[in-house]
Amino acid sequence: MTNHWIDIRNSDCIMIIGSNAAENHPISFKWVTKAMEKGAKLISVDPRFTRTSSKADIYAPMRSGCDIAFIGGMINYILNDMERNPGNYNMEYVTQYTNAALIINSNFEFDDGLFGEVKDGKYTTDAKNTWKYGDTKTPAADPTLKDPNCVFQLMKKHFSRYDADTVCNITGTPKDTYLQVCQTYTATGQKGKAGTIMYAMGTTQHTYGTQNIRGYAILQLLLANMGVSGGGINALRGTSNVQGSTDMCLLAHILPGYLNVPMESDADLDTYIKRSGKNPDATITPQGLAGDKSSNWWGNSKKYVVSLLKAWYGDSAQTANDFGFHYLPKCDPAKNYTHIGMFEAMGEGKIKGLWCWGQNPAVGGPNSNGEREALGNLDWLVSADIWLNETAEFWNRPGADAASINTEVFVLPAACSYEKEGSISNSGRWAQWRYKAVNPPGVALPDLEIMNLVMLKIKELYQADSSAPGREAVTNLVWNYGDVNADMVAREVNGYDLTTGKLAASFGSLKDDGTTSSGNWLYCNQYTEEDGNKCARRGAVDAHPKEIGLYSNWSWCWPVNRRIIYNRASVNLDGVPWDSEHPVILDYDSEKKWQGDVPDGGWAPINQAKEGEKYLPFIMKPEGIARIWGYGRVDGPLPEVYEPWESPLDRNLMSGTKTNPCAFIGKYRNERSTPSEYPYVGTTYRCTEHWQTGIMTRNLPWLVELMPEMYVEMDEVLAAEKGITAGDKVVVYNARGEVNAVAVVTKRFQPLQVGGKTIHHIGVLNHWGYSGMSTGDSGNILTPHVGDANTTIPEYKTFLCNVRRA
């Protein structure tokens, strides 16, 4: 989240899209309700009428997978209205704080759904170069927004095709409802108003999920809703510590603190820094804006990488050996290391061992039947979990021939969250310390203790084998925790001034000369000599001058306890807040600096600063301003409508390019369903009573009693056509498998009219499996092994299927 949970109460309009926050994130909905009590409007966009929809002022049904069309039409509405009624928008923000005015390469072309030439599923380098600014170091700007090659005009041209009739023909949304959404949400573009977007996996789990979010970003920037209280793009993370685990490099493409992973071409540390683009030389200085300086904060990344290497390798990381950079494994750019890519390789027999920490891919992974088969190609599998799960028991699943599976399975009983101490980082980036309530049962151990024991043994084995490949990367690793506990790890993550042995005060003090350490630069400042463990703070007084709900002394928030990021965009060029009632930062003084939240850089307001020191507000971008035009993605600088990999339509109603040309398409047991055999749109989601793959809930008798069986939902028209009544046992099936479930016939789904066809949805849950107290089929048996072009997150939310009575 760019903002945080409590800040939702300051919004004038909340659009929840790709999320059912009322059921899946109930604490967030507490603050939605607070905002509505003060007059805020709630918009719910969802294929299904959910409990969130039941509380909304406007419910807009939408065919699953059509976010780009829906949001693109809103962008088109704003661009046209902005030219007619500029007084209704914050034009100073748009022209001075975004790249709307910057001039793009005159060779840029867009034709029939493509942003240039595509070869082997990738845009060519020549094509991608045309997405950049005309001058890549000092791009010109036209604050009048009239230049035909400026971002604003190129965007107007691109989204002009997204008129309301076309959008509604694609999405199935009633036109009058759609226009009401446009009018209501666009009203937040006025100075002093704020709108927020809350989204979850209904947004991300598509072959164009990243571009869905890019669409939200464009919308929010045009409405000046970024950096302000009550605004932002707010991802509702799937479990309580998804944010924290991502920060700590759970994903395959990053190191802690969102640093890039090294590639095979990175011969040394400086080559790595240069290739990553996170260096001082990457700074871009726009010409013709009021601001004249970009802080390009990623230019400090060498300090963060060196400090990370010092945290890992201590005295073995020295200037002479490039701080141990050669110890790090290097990725092959031609390989995909994400979940889907890993299971594809596993299916091909290229991976021999797998550790599953609190993960259950036999239920949670896409194309579950295929992934279960892939597990059988392993030599060994380790499952660390609080209950025996389907992944640990994949060899004993219904229909499997256990005698033919040679995978050796080890199960490590783990402690649940209430049986261990440590921090979690919630969706709002608040890192909060939790204390242990009870001891884990039996021989179960916290993950941290398990990892410590394993790593000590691995070091022992490597030390004993002088011929082990990459030996020094393990033997030189600093691993001296002894009886490990979360507190000492939190200190290491924060980092130290190695010249004094004291905890580092903040990432501003980290250096690239080997005199500092930090396990994650973003978390540097969470544990200091002066304040101790800030994550454990519980100050219940809002110290903000206007009491806007920051509660800055409750826990700690990255970075440096900043509660709303990019908050220097919440004031005008003179430093006056756009919203006097909910200012994020205010009252700049050359001595006291800014009041309120920790500012995104403590510099003076642009109009008060000296020439050459007029710092632009979006400090993590090399040009210092927000990117409405985002040329860093692999599939284009702007969102464009594509159909899901499995679509009920025979063509894209927007262009001749049907699907995302850069999407990741798996090959292992990934049969493709066709609309002639499987005409209905399937989508997965959760129910209130169960959680994720069900391991934590299907073993609890109270929750099993509340929701005992796997079920699917369908509309009344489809049910009547199929002769299905509520409570019937049904089979939902497609080219990859079938799911047995109880039918819930409901008005929550309604048929939609799309491209002259009637589209029916079937809602499928993904909580069940063959282990535990309550068993049933997983909905992910039906989902395909395909992923987003940028992240490879699986396309769980849209696939084709059919249904029959059992």
Short mmCIF file of N, CA and C in Angstrom, two decimals, residues 132-246:
data_model
loop_
_atom_site.label_atom_id
_atom_site.label_comp_id
_atom_site.label_asym_id
_atom_site.label_seq_id
_atom_site.Cartn_x
_atom_site.Cartn_y
_atom_site.Cartn_z
N LYS A 132 10.96 5.21 -24.94
CA LYS A 132 11.64 6.10 -24.02
C LYS A 132 11.46 7.57 -24.42
N TYR A 133 11.97 8.45 -23.58
CA TYR A 133 11.91 9.88 -23.88
C TYR A 133 12.76 10.18 -25.12
N GLY A 134 12.38 11.25 -25.83
CA GLY A 134 13.14 11.65 -27.01
C GLY A 134 14.59 11.91 -26.67
N ASP A 135 14.82 12.59 -25.56
CA ASP A 135 16.16 12.76 -25.00
C ASP A 135 16.17 11.97 -23.70
N THR A 136 16.95 10.90 -23.66
CA THR A 136 16.86 9.97 -22.53
C THR A 136 17.51 10.49 -21.25
N LYS A 137 18.30 11.56 -21.33
CA LYS A 137 18.96 12.10 -20.13
C LYS A 137 18.36 13.43 -19.69
N THR A 138 18.02 14.28 -20.64
CA THR A 138 17.44 15.59 -20.31
C THR A 138 16.20 15.82 -21.17
N PRO A 139 15.15 15.05 -20.96
CA PRO A 139 13.97 15.14 -21.83
C PRO A 139 13.29 16.50 -21.74
N ALA A 140 12.81 16.96 -22.87
CA ALA A 140 12.08 18.21 -22.91
C ALA A 140 10.66 18.00 -22.39
N ALA A 141 10.07 19.08 -21.90
CA ALA A 141 8.70 19.03 -21.41
C ALA A 141 7.89 20.15 -22.03
N ASP A 142 6.62 19.87 -22.24
CA ASP A 142 5.69 20.89 -22.73
C ASP A 142 4.54 20.99 -21.73
N PRO A 143 4.66 21.88 -20.73
CA PRO A 143 3.61 21.99 -19.70
C PRO A 143 2.24 22.41 -20.25
N THR A 144 2.19 22.87 -21.51
CA THR A 144 0.88 23.17 -22.09
C THR A 144 0.17 21.89 -22.54
N LEU A 145 0.91 20.80 -22.60
CA LEU A 145 0.38 19.48 -22.98
C LEU A 145 -0.15 19.46 -24.42
N LYS A 146 0.42 20.31 -25.29
CA LYS A 146 -0.06 20.38 -26.67
C LYS A 146 0.84 19.65 -27.66
N ASP A 147 2.10 19.43 -27.32
CA ASP A 147 3.02 18.78 -28.25
C ASP A 147 2.49 17.39 -28.61
N PRO A 148 2.41 17.05 -29.90
CA PRO A 148 1.84 15.76 -30.29
C PRO A 148 2.62 14.56 -29.78
N ASN A 149 3.89 14.76 -29.41
CA ASN A 149 4.70 13.66 -28.89
C ASN A 149 4.84 13.68 -27.38
N CYS A 150 4.11 14.56 -26.72
CA CYS A 150 4.16 14.53 -25.25
C CYS A 150 3.28 13.39 -24.75
N VAL A 151 3.56 12.94 -23.56
CA VAL A 151 2.85 11.79 -22.98
C VAL A 151 1.34 12.02 -22.99
N PHE A 152 0.91 13.22 -22.63
CA PHE A 152 -0.52 13.49 -22.54
C PHE A 152 -1.21 13.26 -23.88
N GLN A 153 -0.63 13.77 -24.95
CA GLN A 153 -1.26 13.63 -26.26
C GLN A 153 -1.19 12.19 -26.78
N LEU A 154 -0.07 11.51 -26.54
CA LEU A 154 0.03 10.11 -26.95
C LEU A 154 -0.97 9.24 -26.18
N MET A 155 -1.16 9.58 -24.93
CA MET A 155 -2.12 8.84 -24.11
C MET A 155 -3.55 9.12 -24.58
N LYS A 156 -3.81 10.37 -24.91
CA LYS A 156 -5.15 10.71 -25.44
C LYS A 156 -5.46 9.90 -26.69
N LYS A 157 -4.48 9.81 -27.56
CA LYS A 157 -4.66 9.06 -28.80
C LYS A 157 -4.88 7.58 -28.51
N HIS A 158 -4.09 7.05 -27.61
CA HIS A 158 -4.19 5.62 -27.29
C HIS A 158 -5.55 5.28 -26.69
N PHE A 159 -5.98 6.06 -25.72
CA PHE A 159 -7.21 5.73 -25.01
C PHE A 159 -8.48 6.27 -25.68
N SER A 160 -8.33 6.99 -26.80
CA SER A 160 -9.51 7.50 -27.50
C SER A 160 -10.40 6.35 -27.99
N ARG A 161 -9.79 5.18 -28.19
CA ARG A 161 -10.56 4.01 -28.64
C ARG A 161 -11.43 3.44 -27.52
N TYR A 162 -11.16 3.85 -26.28
CA TYR A 162 -11.84 3.29 -25.11
C TYR A 162 -13.09 4.12 -24.76
N ASP A 163 -13.96 4.31 -25.73
CA ASP A 163 -15.22 5.01 -25.45
C ASP A 163 -16.14 4.10 -24.66
N ALA A 164 -17.16 4.68 -24.05
CA ALA A 164 -18.02 3.93 -23.13
C ALA A 164 -18.71 2.75 -23.82
N ASP A 165 -19.14 2.93 -25.06
CA ASP A 165 -19.83 1.84 -25.75
C ASP A 165 -18.89 0.66 -25.99
N THR A 166 -17.67 0.95 -26.43
CA THR A 166 -16.70 -0.12 -26.67
C THR A 166 -16.33 -0.82 -25.37
N VAL A 167 -16.09 -0.03 -24.34
CA VAL A 167 -15.72 -0.60 -23.04
C VAL A 167 -16.82 -1.52 -22.52
N CYS A 168 -18.05 -1.07 -22.57
CA CYS A 168 -19.15 -1.86 -22.02
C CYS A 168 -19.44 -3.09 -22.87
N ASN A 169 -19.13 -3.02 -24.15
CA ASN A 169 -19.27 -4.19 -25.01
C ASN A 169 -18.25 -5.27 -24.66
N ILE A 170 -17.10 -4.84 -24.14
CA ILE A 170 -16.05 -5.79 -23.72
C ILE A 170 -16.29 -6.31 -22.31
N THR A 171 -16.65 -5.41 -21.41
CA THR A 171 -16.75 -5.76 -19.99
C THR A 171 -18.10 -6.36 -19.61
N GLY A 172 -19.13 -6.02 -20.36
CA GLY A 172 -20.48 -6.44 -19.99
C GLY A 172 -21.12 -5.55 -18.95
N THR A 173 -20.46 -4.47 -18.57
CA THR A 173 -21.00 -3.53 -17.58
C THR A 173 -22.11 -2.70 -18.22
N PRO A 174 -23.27 -2.56 -17.57
CA PRO A 174 -24.31 -1.67 -18.10
C PRO A 174 -23.76 -0.25 -18.29
N LYS A 175 -24.08 0.37 -19.42
CA LYS A 175 -23.47 1.66 -19.75
C LYS A 175 -23.84 2.74 -18.74
N ASP A 176 -25.08 2.77 -18.28
CA ASP A 176 -25.47 3.82 -17.34
C ASP A 176 -24.71 3.67 -16.02
N THR A 177 -24.51 2.43 -15.60
CA THR A 177 -23.73 2.19 -14.38
C THR A 177 -22.28 2.61 -14.59
N TYR A 178 -21.73 2.28 -15.74
CA TYR A 178 -20.34 2.60 -16.02
C TYR A 178 -20.11 4.11 -16.01
N LEU A 179 -20.99 4.85 -16.64
CA LEU A 179 -20.85 6.32 -16.66
C LEU A 179 -20.99 6.89 -15.26
N GLN A 180 -21.83 6.27 -14.44
CA GLN A 180 -21.97 6.73 -13.06
C GLN A 180 -20.66 6.52 -12.30
N VAL A 181 -19.98 5.40 -12.55
CA VAL A 181 -18.68 5.15 -11.94
C VAL A 181 -17.69 6.23 -12.37
N CYS A 182 -17.64 6.51 -13.67
CA CYS A 182 -16.71 7.52 -14.20
C CYS A 182 -16.95 8.88 -13.55
N GLN A 183 -18.19 9.28 -13.49
CA GLN A 183 -18.52 10.60 -12.93
C GLN A 183 -18.19 10.68 -11.45
N THR A 184 -18.53 9.63 -10.72
CA THR A 184 -18.34 9.64 -9.27
C THR A 184 -16.87 9.63 -8.89
N TYR A 185 -16.10 8.75 -9.53
CA TYR A 185 -14.70 8.66 -9.14
C TYR A 185 -13.88 9.84 -9.66
N THR A 186 -14.23 10.34 -10.84
CA THR A 186 -13.51 11.47 -11.41
C THR A 186 -13.62 12.72 -10.55
N ALA A 187 -14.67 12.82 -9.77
CA ALA A 187 -14.86 13.97 -8.89
C ALA A 187 -13.74 14.11 -7.86
N THR A 188 -12.98 13.03 -7.62
CA THR A 188 -11.87 13.12 -6.66
C THR A 188 -10.68 13.85 -7.25
N GLY A 189 -10.73 14.23 -8.52
CA GLY A 189 -9.63 14.97 -9.14
C GLY A 189 -9.57 16.43 -8.74
N GLN A 190 -10.59 16.91 -8.05
CA GLN A 190 -10.58 18.30 -7.61
C GLN A 190 -9.58 18.49 -6.47
N LYS A 191 -8.97 19.66 -6.42
CA LYS A 191 -8.04 19.96 -5.32
C LYS A 191 -8.78 19.84 -3.98
N GLY A 192 -8.12 19.20 -3.03
CA GLY A 192 -8.73 19.02 -1.72
C GLY A 192 -9.55 17.76 -1.59
N LYS A 193 -9.75 17.04 -2.70
CA LYS A 193 -10.47 15.77 -2.67
C LYS A 193 -9.47 14.62 -2.85
N ALA A 194 -9.90 13.43 -2.47
CA ALA A 194 -9.01 12.27 -2.61
C ALA A 194 -9.83 11.01 -2.85
N GLY A 195 -9.36 10.18 -3.75
CA GLY A 195 -9.96 8.88 -3.99
C GLY A 195 -8.91 7.80 -3.86
N THR A 196 -9.31 6.64 -3.38
CA THR A 196 -8.37 5.54 -3.22
C THR A 196 -8.86 4.32 -3.97
N ILE A 197 -7.91 3.52 -4.43
CA ILE A 197 -8.21 2.25 -5.08
C ILE A 197 -7.68 1.13 -4.21
N MET A 198 -8.57 0.20 -3.87
CA MET A 198 -8.19 -0.98 -3.10
C MET A 198 -8.31 -2.19 -4.01
N TYR A 199 -7.23 -2.93 -4.13
CA TYR A 199 -7.26 -4.09 -5.02
C TYR A 199 -6.57 -5.27 -4.35
N ALA A 200 -6.83 -6.45 -4.88
CA ALA A 200 -6.18 -7.66 -4.39
C ALA A 200 -5.90 -8.56 -5.58
N MET A 201 -5.98 -9.86 -5.35
CA MET A 201 -5.54 -10.80 -6.39
C MET A 201 -6.50 -10.92 -7.56
N GLY A 202 -7.70 -10.37 -7.43
CA GLY A 202 -8.58 -10.28 -8.58
C GLY A 202 -8.01 -9.36 -9.65
N THR A 203 -7.08 -8.51 -9.25
CA THR A 203 -6.38 -7.62 -10.19
C THR A 203 -5.11 -8.25 -10.73
N THR A 204 -4.33 -8.84 -9.85
CA THR A 204 -2.98 -9.25 -10.24
C THR A 204 -2.93 -10.57 -10.98
N GLN A 205 -3.86 -11.49 -10.71
CA GLN A 205 -3.74 -12.86 -11.22
C GLN A 205 -4.32 -13.00 -12.63
N HIS A 206 -3.65 -12.30 -13.55
CA HIS A 206 -3.99 -12.32 -14.97
C HIS A 206 -2.71 -12.27 -15.79
N THR A 207 -2.77 -12.62 -17.04
CA THR A 207 -1.59 -12.56 -17.90
C THR A 207 -1.19 -11.12 -18.19
N TYR A 208 -1.98 -10.16 -17.75
CA TYR A 208 -1.67 -8.73 -17.88
C TYR A 208 -1.92 -8.04 -16.54
N GLY A 209 -1.69 -8.76 -15.45
CA GLY A 209 -1.97 -8.22 -14.11
C GLY A 209 -1.18 -6.97 -13.79
N THR A 210 0.10 -6.94 -14.19
CA THR A 210 0.91 -5.75 -13.92
C THR A 210 0.34 -4.54 -14.64
N GLN A 211 -0.13 -4.73 -15.86
CA GLN A 211 -0.70 -3.60 -16.60
C GLN A 211 -2.07 -3.20 -16.02
N ASN A 212 -2.78 -4.12 -15.38
CA ASN A 212 -3.98 -3.72 -14.64
C ASN A 212 -3.63 -2.65 -13.61
N ILE A 213 -2.55 -2.92 -12.86
CA ILE A 213 -2.14 -1.98 -11.82
C ILE A 213 -1.59 -0.71 -12.43
N ARG A 214 -0.90 -0.81 -13.56
CA ARG A 214 -0.45 0.39 -14.26
C ARG A 214 -1.64 1.27 -14.62
N GLY A 215 -2.74 0.64 -15.01
CA GLY A 215 -3.95 1.41 -15.30
C GLY A 215 -4.44 2.17 -14.09
N TYR A 216 -4.43 1.51 -12.94
CA TYR A 216 -4.83 2.19 -11.70
C TYR A 216 -3.90 3.37 -11.42
N ALA A 217 -2.59 3.17 -11.65
CA ALA A 217 -1.61 4.23 -11.38
C ALA A 217 -1.86 5.44 -12.27
N ILE A 218 -2.12 5.20 -13.55
CA ILE A 218 -2.41 6.30 -14.46
C ILE A 218 -3.64 7.07 -13.99
N LEU A 219 -4.68 6.33 -13.65
CA LEU A 219 -5.91 6.94 -13.17
C LEU A 219 -5.64 7.83 -11.96
N GLN A 220 -4.92 7.29 -10.98
CA GLN A 220 -4.66 8.03 -9.75
C GLN A 220 -3.77 9.24 -9.97
N LEU A 221 -2.83 9.15 -10.89
CA LEU A 221 -1.95 10.28 -11.15
C LEU A 221 -2.68 11.40 -11.89
N LEU A 222 -3.54 11.04 -12.83
CA LEU A 222 -4.33 12.06 -13.52
C LEU A 222 -5.25 12.79 -12.54
N LEU A 223 -5.68 12.10 -11.50
CA LEU A 223 -6.57 12.69 -10.50
C LEU A 223 -5.81 13.25 -9.31
N ALA A 224 -4.48 13.26 -9.37
CA ALA A 224 -3.63 13.79 -8.29
C ALA A 224 -3.92 13.10 -6.96
N ASN A 225 -4.11 11.79 -7.03
CA ASN A 225 -4.46 11.01 -5.83
C ASN A 225 -3.28 10.24 -5.24
N MET A 226 -2.07 10.46 -5.73
CA MET A 226 -0.91 9.78 -5.18
C MET A 226 -0.15 10.71 -4.25
N GLY A 227 0.25 10.17 -3.09
CA GLY A 227 0.99 10.95 -2.11
C GLY A 227 0.12 11.71 -1.14
N VAL A 228 -1.19 11.68 -1.37
CA VAL A 228 -2.11 12.46 -0.54
C VAL A 228 -2.85 11.55 0.43
N SER A 229 -3.33 12.13 1.51
CA SER A 229 -4.12 11.39 2.47
C SER A 229 -5.47 11.03 1.86
N GLY A 230 -5.89 9.79 2.06
CA GLY A 230 -7.14 9.33 1.47
C GLY A 230 -7.01 8.87 0.04
N GLY A 231 -5.79 8.87 -0.49
CA GLY A 231 -5.56 8.47 -1.88
C GLY A 231 -4.75 7.19 -1.96
N GLY A 232 -3.97 7.09 -3.03
CA GLY A 232 -3.05 5.98 -3.18
C GLY A 232 -3.59 4.79 -3.93
N ILE A 233 -2.69 3.87 -4.21
CA ILE A 233 -3.03 2.57 -4.76
C ILE A 233 -2.71 1.56 -3.68
N ASN A 234 -3.72 0.91 -3.19
CA ASN A 234 -3.55 0.14 -1.98
C ASN A 234 -3.82 -1.34 -2.20
N ALA A 235 -2.72 -2.09 -2.26
CA ALA A 235 -2.79 -3.54 -2.45
C ALA A 235 -3.14 -4.19 -1.13
N LEU A 236 -4.20 -4.99 -1.14
CA LEU A 236 -4.60 -5.72 0.05
C LEU A 236 -3.91 -7.08 -0.01
N ARG A 237 -2.85 -7.25 0.76
CA ARG A 237 -2.01 -8.42 0.63
C ARG A 237 -2.75 -9.66 1.14
N GLY A 238 -2.39 -10.83 0.57
CA GLY A 238 -3.19 -12.04 0.77
C GLY A 238 -3.15 -12.63 2.15
N THR A 239 -2.04 -12.53 2.86
CA THR A 239 -1.98 -12.98 4.24
C THR A 239 -1.26 -11.92 5.06
N SER A 240 -1.21 -12.13 6.35
CA SER A 240 -0.79 -11.06 7.26
C SER A 240 0.64 -10.60 7.04
N ASN A 241 1.50 -11.44 6.49
CA ASN A 241 2.89 -11.04 6.33
C ASN A 241 3.39 -11.17 4.89
N VAL A 242 2.47 -11.16 3.92
CA VAL A 242 2.91 -11.18 2.52
C VAL A 242 3.80 -9.98 2.22
N GLN A 243 3.43 -8.81 2.74
CA GLN A 243 4.24 -7.62 2.50
C GLN A 243 5.65 -7.82 3.04
N GLY A 244 5.75 -8.30 4.28
CA GLY A 244 7.07 -8.50 4.88
C GLY A 244 7.90 -9.52 4.14
N SER A 245 7.28 -10.61 3.71
CA SER A 245 8.05 -11.65 3.01
C SER A 245 8.52 -11.15 1.66
N THR A 246 7.72 -10.30 1.01
CA THR A 246 8.15 -9.71 -0.26
C THR A 246 9.31 -8.75 -0.03
#
